[in-house]
Coordinates of C-alpha atoms in Angstrom, one line a residue:
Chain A
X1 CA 149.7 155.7 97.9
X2 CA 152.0 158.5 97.2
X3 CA 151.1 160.6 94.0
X4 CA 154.3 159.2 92.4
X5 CA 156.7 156.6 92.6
X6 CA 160.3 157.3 93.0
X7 CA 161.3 155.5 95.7
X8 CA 160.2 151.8 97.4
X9 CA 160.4 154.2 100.5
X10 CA 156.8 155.8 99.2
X11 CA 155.3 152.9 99.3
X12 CA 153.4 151.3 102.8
X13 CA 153.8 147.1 103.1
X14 CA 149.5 148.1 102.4
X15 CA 150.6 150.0 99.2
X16 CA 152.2 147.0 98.2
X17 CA 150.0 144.4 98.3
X18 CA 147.4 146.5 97.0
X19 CA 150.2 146.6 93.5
X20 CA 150.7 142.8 93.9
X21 CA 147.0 142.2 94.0
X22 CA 145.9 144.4 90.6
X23 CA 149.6 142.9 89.0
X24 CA 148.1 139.5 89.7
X25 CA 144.8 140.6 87.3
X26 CA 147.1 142.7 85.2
X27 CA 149.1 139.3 84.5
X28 CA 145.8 137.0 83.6
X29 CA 145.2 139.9 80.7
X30 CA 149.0 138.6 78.8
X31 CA 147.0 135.4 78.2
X32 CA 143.7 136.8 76.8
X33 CA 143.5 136.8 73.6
X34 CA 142.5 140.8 73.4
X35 CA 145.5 142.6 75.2
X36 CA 143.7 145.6 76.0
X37 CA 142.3 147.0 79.4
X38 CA 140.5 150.7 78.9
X39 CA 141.6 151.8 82.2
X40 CA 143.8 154.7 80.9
X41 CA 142.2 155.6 77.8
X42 CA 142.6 159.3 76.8
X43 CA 145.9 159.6 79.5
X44 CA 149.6 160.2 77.8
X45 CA 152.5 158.5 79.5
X46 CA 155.8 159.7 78.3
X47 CA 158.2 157.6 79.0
X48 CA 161.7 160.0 78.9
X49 CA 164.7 157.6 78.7
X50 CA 168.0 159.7 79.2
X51 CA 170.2 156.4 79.2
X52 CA 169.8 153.4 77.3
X53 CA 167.2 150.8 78.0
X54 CA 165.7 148.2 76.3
X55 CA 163.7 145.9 78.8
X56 CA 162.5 148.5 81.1
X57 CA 161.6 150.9 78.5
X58 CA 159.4 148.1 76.5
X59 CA 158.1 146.8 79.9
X60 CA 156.3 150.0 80.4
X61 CA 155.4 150.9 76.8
X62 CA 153.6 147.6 77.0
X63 CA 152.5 148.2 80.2
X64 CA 151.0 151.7 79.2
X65 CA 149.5 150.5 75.9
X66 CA 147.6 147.6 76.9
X67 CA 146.0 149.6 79.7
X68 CA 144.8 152.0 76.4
X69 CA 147.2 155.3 77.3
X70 CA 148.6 156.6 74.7
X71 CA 152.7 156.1 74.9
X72 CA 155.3 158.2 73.4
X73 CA 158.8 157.3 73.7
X74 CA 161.4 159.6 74.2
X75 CA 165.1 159.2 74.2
X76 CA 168.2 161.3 75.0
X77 CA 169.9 160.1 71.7
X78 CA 169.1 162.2 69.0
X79 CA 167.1 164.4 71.2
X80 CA 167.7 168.4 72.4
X81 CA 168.9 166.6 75.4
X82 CA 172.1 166.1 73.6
X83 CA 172.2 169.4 72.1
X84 CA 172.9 170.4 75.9
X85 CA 169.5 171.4 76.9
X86 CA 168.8 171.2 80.6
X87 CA 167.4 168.4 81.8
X88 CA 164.7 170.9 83.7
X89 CA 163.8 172.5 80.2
X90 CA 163.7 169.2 78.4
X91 CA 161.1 168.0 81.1
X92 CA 158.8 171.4 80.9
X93 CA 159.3 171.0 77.0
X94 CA 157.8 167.6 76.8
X95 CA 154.9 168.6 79.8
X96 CA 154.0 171.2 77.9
X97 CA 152.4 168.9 75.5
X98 CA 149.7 168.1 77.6
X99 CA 151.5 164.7 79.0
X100 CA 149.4 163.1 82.5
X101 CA 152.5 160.4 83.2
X102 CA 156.2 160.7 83.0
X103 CA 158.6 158.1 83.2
X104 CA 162.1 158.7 84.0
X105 CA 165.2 157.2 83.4
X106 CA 168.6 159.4 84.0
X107 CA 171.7 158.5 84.7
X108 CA 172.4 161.3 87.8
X109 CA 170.6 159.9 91.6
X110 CA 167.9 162.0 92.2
X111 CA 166.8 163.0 88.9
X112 CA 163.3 161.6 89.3
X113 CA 162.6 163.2 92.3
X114 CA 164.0 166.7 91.0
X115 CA 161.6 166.2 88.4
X116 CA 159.0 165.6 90.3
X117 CA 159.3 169.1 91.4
X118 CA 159.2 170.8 88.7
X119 CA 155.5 169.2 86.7
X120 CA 151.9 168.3 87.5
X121 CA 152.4 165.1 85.5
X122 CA 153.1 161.7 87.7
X123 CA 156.4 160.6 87.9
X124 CA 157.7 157.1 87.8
X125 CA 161.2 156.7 88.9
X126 CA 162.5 154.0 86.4
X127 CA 166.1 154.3 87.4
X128 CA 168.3 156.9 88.7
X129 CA 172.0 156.5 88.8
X130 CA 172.9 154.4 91.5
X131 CA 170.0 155.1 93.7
X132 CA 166.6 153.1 93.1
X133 CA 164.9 151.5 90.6
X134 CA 161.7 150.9 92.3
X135 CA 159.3 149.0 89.6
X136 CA 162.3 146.3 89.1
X137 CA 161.9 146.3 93.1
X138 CA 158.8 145.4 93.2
X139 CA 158.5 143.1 90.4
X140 CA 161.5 140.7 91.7
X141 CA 159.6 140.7 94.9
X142 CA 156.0 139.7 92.9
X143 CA 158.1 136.8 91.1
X144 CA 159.5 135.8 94.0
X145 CA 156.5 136.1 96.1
X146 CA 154.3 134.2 93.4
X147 CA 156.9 131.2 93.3
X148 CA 157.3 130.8 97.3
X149 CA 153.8 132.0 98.5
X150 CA 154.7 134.9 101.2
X151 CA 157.8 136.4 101.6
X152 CA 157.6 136.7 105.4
X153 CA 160.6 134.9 107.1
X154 CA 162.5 133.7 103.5
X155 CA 165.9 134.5 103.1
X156 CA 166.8 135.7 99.9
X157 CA 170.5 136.4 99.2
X158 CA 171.4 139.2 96.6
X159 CA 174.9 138.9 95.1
X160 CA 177.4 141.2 93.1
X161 CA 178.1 144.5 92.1
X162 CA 176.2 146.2 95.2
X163 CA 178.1 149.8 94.6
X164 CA 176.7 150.7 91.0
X165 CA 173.6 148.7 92.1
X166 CA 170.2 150.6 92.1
X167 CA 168.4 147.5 91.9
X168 CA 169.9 146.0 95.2
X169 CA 169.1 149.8 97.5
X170 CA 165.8 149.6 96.0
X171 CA 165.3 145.5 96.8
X172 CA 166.6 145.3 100.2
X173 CA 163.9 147.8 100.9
X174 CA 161.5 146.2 99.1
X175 CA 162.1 142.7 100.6
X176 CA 162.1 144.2 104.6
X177 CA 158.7 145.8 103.8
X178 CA 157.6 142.6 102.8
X179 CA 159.3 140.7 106.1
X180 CA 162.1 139.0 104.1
X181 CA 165.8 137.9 105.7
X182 CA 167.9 139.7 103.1
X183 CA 171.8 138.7 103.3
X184 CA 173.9 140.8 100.4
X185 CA 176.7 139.3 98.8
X186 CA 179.8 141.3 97.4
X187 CA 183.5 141.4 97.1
X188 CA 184.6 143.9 99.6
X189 CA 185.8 146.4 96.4
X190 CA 182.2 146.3 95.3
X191 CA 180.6 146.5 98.9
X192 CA 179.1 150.5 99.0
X193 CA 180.8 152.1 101.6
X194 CA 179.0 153.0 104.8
X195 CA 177.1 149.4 104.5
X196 CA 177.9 148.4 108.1
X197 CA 175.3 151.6 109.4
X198 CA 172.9 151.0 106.5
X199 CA 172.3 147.2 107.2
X200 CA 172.3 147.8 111.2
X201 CA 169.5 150.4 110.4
X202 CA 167.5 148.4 107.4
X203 CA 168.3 144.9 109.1
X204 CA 169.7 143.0 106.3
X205 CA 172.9 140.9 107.0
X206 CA 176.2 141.2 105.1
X207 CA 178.4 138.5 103.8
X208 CA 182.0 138.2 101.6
X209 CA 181.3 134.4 101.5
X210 CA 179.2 133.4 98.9
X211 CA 179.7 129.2 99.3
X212 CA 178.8 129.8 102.7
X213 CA 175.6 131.6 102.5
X214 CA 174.2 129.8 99.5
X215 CA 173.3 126.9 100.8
X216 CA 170.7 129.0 103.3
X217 CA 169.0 130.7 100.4
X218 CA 165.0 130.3 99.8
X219 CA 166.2 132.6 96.6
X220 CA 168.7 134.5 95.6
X221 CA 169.2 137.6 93.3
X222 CA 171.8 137.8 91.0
X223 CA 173.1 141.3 89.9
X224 CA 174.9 142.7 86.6
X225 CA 178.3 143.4 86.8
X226 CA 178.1 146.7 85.2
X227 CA 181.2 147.4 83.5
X228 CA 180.1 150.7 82.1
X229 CA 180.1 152.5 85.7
X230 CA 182.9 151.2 87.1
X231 CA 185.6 153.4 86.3
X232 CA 188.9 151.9 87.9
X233 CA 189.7 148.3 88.6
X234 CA 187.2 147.0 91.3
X235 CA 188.5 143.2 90.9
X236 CA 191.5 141.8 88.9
X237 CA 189.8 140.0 86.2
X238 CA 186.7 138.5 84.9
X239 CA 187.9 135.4 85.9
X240 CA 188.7 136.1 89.5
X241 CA 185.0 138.0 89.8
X242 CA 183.7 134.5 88.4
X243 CA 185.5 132.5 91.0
X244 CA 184.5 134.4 94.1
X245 CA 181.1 136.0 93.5
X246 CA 179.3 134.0 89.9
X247 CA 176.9 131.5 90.2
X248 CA 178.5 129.1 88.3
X249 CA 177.2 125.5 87.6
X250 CA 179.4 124.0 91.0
X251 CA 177.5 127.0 93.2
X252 CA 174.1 125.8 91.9
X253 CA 174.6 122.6 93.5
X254 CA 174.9 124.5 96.9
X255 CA 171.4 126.1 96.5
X256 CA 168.3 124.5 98.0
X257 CA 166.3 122.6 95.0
X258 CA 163.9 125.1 93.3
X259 CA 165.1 128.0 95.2
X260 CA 164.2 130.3 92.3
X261 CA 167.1 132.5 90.6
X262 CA 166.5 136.2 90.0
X263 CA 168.7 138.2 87.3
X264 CA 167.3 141.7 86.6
X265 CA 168.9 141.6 83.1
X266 CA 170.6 142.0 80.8
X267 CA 172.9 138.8 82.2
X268 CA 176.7 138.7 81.5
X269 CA 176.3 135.5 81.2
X270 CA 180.0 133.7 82.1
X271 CA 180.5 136.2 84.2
X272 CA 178.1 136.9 87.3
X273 CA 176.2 133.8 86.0
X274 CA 176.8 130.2 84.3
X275 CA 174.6 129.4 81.5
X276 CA 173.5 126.4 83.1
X277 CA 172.2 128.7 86.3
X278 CA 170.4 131.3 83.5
X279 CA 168.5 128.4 82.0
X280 CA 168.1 125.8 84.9
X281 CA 164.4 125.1 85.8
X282 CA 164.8 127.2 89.2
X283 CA 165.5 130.4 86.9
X284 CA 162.8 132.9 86.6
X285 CA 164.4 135.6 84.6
X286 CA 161.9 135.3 82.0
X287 CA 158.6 135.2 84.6
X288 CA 160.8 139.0 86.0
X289 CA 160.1 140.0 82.5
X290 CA 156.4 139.2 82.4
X291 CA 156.0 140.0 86.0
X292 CA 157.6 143.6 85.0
X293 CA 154.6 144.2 82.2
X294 CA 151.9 143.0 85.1
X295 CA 153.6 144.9 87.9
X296 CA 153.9 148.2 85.7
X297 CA 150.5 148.3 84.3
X298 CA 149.8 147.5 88.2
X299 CA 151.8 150.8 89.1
X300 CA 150.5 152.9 86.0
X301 CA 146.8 152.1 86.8
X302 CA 147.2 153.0 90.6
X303 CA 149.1 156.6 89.8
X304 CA 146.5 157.5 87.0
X305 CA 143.7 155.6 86.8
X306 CA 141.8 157.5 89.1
X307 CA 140.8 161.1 90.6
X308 CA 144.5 161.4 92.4
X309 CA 145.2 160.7 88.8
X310 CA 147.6 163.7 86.8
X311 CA 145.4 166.4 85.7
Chain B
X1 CA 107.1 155.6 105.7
X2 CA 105.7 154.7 102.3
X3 CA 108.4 152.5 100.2
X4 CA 108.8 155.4 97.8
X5 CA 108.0 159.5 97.9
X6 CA 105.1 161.0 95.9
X7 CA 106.5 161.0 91.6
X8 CA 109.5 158.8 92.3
X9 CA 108.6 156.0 91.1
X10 CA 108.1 155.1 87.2
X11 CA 104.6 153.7 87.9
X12 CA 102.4 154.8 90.8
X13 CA 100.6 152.1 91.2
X14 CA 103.5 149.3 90.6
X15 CA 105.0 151.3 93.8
X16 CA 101.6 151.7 95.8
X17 CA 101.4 148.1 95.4
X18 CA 104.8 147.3 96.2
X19 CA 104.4 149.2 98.9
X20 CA 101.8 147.8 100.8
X21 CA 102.6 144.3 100.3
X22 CA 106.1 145.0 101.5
X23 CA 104.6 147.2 104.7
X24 CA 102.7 144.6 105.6
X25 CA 105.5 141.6 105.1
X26 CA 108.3 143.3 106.6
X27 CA 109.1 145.1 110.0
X28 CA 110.7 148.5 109.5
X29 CA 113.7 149.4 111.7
X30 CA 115.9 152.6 111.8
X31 CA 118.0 151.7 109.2
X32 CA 115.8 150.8 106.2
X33 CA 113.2 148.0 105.6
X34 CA 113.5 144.5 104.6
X35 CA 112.0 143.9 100.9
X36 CA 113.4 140.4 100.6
X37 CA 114.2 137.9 103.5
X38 CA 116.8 134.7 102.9
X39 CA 113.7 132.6 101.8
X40 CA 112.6 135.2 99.5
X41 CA 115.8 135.5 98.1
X42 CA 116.1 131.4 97.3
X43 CA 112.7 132.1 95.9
X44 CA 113.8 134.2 93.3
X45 CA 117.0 132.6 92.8
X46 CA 115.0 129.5 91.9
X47 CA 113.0 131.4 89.7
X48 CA 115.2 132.7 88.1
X49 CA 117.2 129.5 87.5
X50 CA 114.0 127.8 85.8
X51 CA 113.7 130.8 83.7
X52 CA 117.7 131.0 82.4
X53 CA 116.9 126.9 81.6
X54 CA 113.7 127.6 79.8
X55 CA 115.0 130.5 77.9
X56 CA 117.6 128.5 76.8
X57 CA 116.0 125.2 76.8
X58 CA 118.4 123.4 79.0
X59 CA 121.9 124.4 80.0
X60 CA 123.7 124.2 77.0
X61 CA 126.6 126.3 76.0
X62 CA 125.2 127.9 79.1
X63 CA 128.2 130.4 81.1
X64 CA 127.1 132.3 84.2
X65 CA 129.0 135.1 85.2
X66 CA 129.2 136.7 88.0
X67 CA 129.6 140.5 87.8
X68 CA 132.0 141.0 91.2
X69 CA 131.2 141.3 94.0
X70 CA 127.7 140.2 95.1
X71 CA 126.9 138.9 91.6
X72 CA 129.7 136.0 92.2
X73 CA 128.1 134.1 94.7
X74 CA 124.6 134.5 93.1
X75 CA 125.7 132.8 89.5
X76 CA 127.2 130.0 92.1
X77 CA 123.4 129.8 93.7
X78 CA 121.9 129.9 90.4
X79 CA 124.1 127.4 88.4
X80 CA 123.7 125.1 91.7
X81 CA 119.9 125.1 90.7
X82 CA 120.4 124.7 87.2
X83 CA 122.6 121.5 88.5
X84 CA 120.0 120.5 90.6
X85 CA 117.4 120.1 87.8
X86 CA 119.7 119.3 85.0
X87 CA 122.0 117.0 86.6
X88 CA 125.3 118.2 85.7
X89 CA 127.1 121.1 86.6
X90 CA 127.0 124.3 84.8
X91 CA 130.4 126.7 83.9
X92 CA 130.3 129.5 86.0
X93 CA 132.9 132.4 86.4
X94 CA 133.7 136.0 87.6
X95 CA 133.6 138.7 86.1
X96 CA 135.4 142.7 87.3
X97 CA 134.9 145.6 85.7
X98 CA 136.5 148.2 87.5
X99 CA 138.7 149.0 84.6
X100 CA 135.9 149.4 82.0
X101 CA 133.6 152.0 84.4
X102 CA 133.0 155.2 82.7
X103 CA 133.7 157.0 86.2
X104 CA 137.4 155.8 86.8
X105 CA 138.2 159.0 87.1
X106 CA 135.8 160.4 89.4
X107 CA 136.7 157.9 92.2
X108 CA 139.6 157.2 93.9
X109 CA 141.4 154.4 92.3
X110 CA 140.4 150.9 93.2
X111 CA 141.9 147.8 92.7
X112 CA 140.2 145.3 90.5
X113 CA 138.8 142.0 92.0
X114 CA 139.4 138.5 89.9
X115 CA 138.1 137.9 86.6
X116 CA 137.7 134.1 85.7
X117 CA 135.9 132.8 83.0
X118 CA 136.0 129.1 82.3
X119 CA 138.9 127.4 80.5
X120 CA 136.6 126.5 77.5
X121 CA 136.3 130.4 77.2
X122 CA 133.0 132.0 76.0
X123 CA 132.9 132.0 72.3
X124 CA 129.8 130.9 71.0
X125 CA 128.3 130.3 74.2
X126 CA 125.2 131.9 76.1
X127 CA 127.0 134.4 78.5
X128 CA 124.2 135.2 81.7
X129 CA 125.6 138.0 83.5
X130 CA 124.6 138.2 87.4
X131 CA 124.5 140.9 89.6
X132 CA 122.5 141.8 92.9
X133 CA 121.4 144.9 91.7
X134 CA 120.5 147.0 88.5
X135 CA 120.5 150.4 88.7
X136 CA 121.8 153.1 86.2
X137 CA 122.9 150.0 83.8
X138 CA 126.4 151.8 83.5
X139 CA 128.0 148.7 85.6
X140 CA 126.3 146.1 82.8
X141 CA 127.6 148.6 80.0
X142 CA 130.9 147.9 81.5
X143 CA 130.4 144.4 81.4
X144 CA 129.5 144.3 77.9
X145 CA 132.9 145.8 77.0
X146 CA 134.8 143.5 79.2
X147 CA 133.0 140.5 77.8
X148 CA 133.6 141.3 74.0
X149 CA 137.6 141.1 75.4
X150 CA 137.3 137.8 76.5
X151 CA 135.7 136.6 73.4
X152 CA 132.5 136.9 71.6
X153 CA 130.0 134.8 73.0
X154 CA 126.8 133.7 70.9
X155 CA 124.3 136.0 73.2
X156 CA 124.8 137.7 76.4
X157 CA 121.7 137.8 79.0
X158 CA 121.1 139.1 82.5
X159 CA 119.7 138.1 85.8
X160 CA 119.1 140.6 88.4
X161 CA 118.1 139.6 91.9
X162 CA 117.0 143.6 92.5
X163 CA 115.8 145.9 89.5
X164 CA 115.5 149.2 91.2
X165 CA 115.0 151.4 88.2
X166 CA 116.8 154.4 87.6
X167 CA 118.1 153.1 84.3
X168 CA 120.6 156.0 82.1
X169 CA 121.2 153.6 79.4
X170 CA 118.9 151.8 77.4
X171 CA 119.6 148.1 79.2
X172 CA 117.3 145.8 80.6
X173 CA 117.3 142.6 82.5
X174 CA 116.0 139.2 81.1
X175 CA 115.4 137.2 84.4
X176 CA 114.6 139.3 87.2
X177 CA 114.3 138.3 90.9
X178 CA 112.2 141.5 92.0
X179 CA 111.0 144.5 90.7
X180 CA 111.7 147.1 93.5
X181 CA 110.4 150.8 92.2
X182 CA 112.7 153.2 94.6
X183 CA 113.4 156.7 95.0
X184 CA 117.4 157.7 93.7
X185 CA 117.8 159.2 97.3
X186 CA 117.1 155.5 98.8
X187 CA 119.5 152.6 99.1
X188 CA 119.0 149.6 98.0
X189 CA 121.2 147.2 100.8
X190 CA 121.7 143.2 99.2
X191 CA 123.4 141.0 101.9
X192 CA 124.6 137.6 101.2
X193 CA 125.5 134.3 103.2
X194 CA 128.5 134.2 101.3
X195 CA 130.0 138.1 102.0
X196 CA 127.6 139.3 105.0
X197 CA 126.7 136.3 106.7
X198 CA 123.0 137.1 106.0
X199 CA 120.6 136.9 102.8
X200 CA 118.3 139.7 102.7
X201 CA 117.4 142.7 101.2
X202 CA 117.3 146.2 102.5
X203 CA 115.9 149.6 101.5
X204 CA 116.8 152.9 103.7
X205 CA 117.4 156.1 103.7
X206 CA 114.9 158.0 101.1
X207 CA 112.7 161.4 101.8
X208 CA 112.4 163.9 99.2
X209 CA 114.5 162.4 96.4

């Protein structure tokens, strides 16, 4: 395994299943009744937030705390980042305390990696602009791997906002490694461009019909509209994105029964998804979240548990 | 080649002893010697089993644990004994720790194997850990601390098919298949049906320790 993780590209299909087998243990410690592995006792994991996050942030503060590290939590709000220091001196600053682990959230592609650059801690990539997020990668495929057995020859259909979607470049990467049919799902405004190369070359298939790929789905991945990156008009309204592209309670008839439904949160609910798809049986939003806790502590223990481990 | 080197072992005459009974049982080979054959090993095992019933006069409360990876299929062996004589099954489960070595750090990193303890859980029962081996006592150190996360049993023992010695901590076994003085340099080899396709046990390498 690489020394950090910033990209599903550093991982081997090996790499993986080594992370699913440890998250698998790291998930039967949520139901003991002492929360607390010693694994990373005396190691500091930073976790450096430069855009807002609630789930992912928690995820790996939990993740970090009940394998014993200590956690500190750093965000851009009210920081020096906002008094216009550099991201580069911002990053030395907090390394010079003495931190093993750093995880990075920033809202430019490529941060994580620049920063990987620049410090002996580890780096985990927890999100960079539109480019990967690969521990929500891995931890959809570890739900959706723990509901349908292996992943091998399943087709699992990922729909919505593709173009501001980190999640989705990080998944369909994640789900070929793992031997998955991936077909992605998107109004042609919110298809990235250059998508015709990219899925000849990563093998996935691409679709602007969502009725008619449904009904061939073993799963499929619902993504957020993100409103806050889209800065023109990439569909007329709400309404029309709901129509064409939601999985609203007529769509969920199409689906296969059980085929589990992912949403990496937070959900627009009305929007990309019906209530009655967010809370039907098949949903496993809420396993993603527990998953996320077993995966991370799965990814934290691997990068600095042992002698490969940060200084 | 004698079993152990000259001052190696805690008490001469255990080893000189050992020794010749085991020179004159087992056929030496390039790699190592064999100190316990599969019939040797059920021996012990069944010892073992009576003493863990006597001890605790009858099974109990009784939990056997397996520390992972040879110790697994040993607390099977021993609570199928225990079944044998008592005539219902005992709880038996599994038991990593990987996460709770004290040398995480100076090893690669390994992924941990399962933990299962039974769904009654181990509070206020007799916890018997099992392992093939007992050596520096740093493994069963790390078992303590992973059993006092899973609850807090009413008293925690240990079987040991192999004591070799060595010890760095002050632990000891209770039930003990075979006392097996070595030198550090030497290697104490346990093979199961279950992992190796075999049951025996081996001793090789060794010379000046």
């Amino acid at each position: 395994m690489n020394r950090h993780l910033l990209s599903v590209d550093d991982l081997t299909a090996d790499d993986v299943a080594v992370l699913f087998e440890t998250a698998a243990e790291m998930h039967d410690v949520q139901s003991r009744e002492v929360k607390k592995l010693p694994a990373l006792r005396g190691r500091t994991v930073v976790n450096l937030f430069f855009e807002d996050s609630t789930r992912t942030r928690s995820s790996f503060e939990i993740a970090g705390k009940w394998l014993s590290a200590d956690v500190v939590n750093v965000s851009a709000k009210g920081s020096s980042a906002s008094k216009g220091e550099s991201l580069r001196d911002t990053v030395l600053t907090v390394c010079a305390m003495g931190v093993d682990g750093l995880v990075v959230r920033h809202g430019a592609s490529g941060a994580a990696h620049q920063v990987s650059g620049w410090v002996d801690a580890v780096v985990v990539n927890a999100g960079d602009g539109t480019h990967e997020h690969p521990t929500q990668a891995l931890l959809d495929a570890y739900t959706l791997q723990r509901r349908l057995g292996s992943l091998a020859g399943r087709h699992v259909v990922i729909v919505g906002d593709l173009t501001h979607s980190r999640v989705f470049r990080s998944n369909v990467k994640c789900l070929a490694l793992l031997g998955a049919e991936v077909t992605v799902v998107a109004p042609p405004t919110l298809m990235p461009s250059g998508v015709e190369a990219w899925s000849r070359d990563a093998g996935f298939a691409t679709s602007y019909d969502l009725d008619e790929v449904l009904p061939k789905a073993d799963a499929v991945m619902m993504l957020r509209v993100q409103r806050e990156r889209m800065s023109g008009g990439f569909f007329p309204s709400a309404r029309e994105y709901t129509v064409g592209y939601g999985l609203t309670r007529e769509r969920l008839g199409l689906l296969r029964p059980g085929a589990p439904i992912c949403h990496p949160g937070p959900m627009n609910r009305g929007l990309e998804i019906a209530a009655d798809a967010a809370d039907a049986a098949q949903s496993v939003v809420l396993d993603q979240v527990s998953a996320g806790v077993a995966l991370r502590m799965s990814v934290l223990y691997h990068l600095l548990a042992g002698e490969g481990g940060a200084a | 080649m004698p079993a152990t080197p000259p001052g190696a072992a805690s008490d001469p005459l255990d080893a000189a002893i050992d020794a010749a009974i085991d020179a004159a049982s087992a056929p030496e080979s390039a790699d190592g010697r064999t100190v316990l054959d599969a019939r040797d090993v059920s021996r012990a095992l069944t010892r073992i089993s009576h003493e863990i019933l006597e001890r605790n006069k009858g099974a109990a409360d009784l939990v056997l644990l397996g520390l992972q990876t040879r110790g697994v299929p040993l607390a099977q062996r021993i609570a199928e004994k225990i079944a044998a004589v008592e005539g219902h099954p005992v709880a038996t489960g599994s038991l990593d720790v990987t996460m709770y070595r004290d040398d995480l750090r100076s090893h690669p990193t390994r992924g941990p194997q399962r933990t299962a303890i039974p769904a009654s859980g181990i509070d206020g029962k007799v916890v018997v850990l099992v392992d093939d081996v007992l050596f520096s006592g740093r493994t069963v150190r790390a078992a303590l601390d992973a059993v006092s996360d899973l609850g807090r049993p009413a008293a925690v023992r240990l079987a040991v098919l192999v004591d070799r010695g060595h010890r760095e901590l002050p632990i000891r076994a209770d039930h003990v298949g075979k006392n097996l003085p070595s030198a550090r340099s030497e290697r104490v080899g346990v093979r199961l049906a279950e992992t190796d396709g075999v049951d025996e046990v081996r001793i090789s390498g060794g010379g000046p320790a």
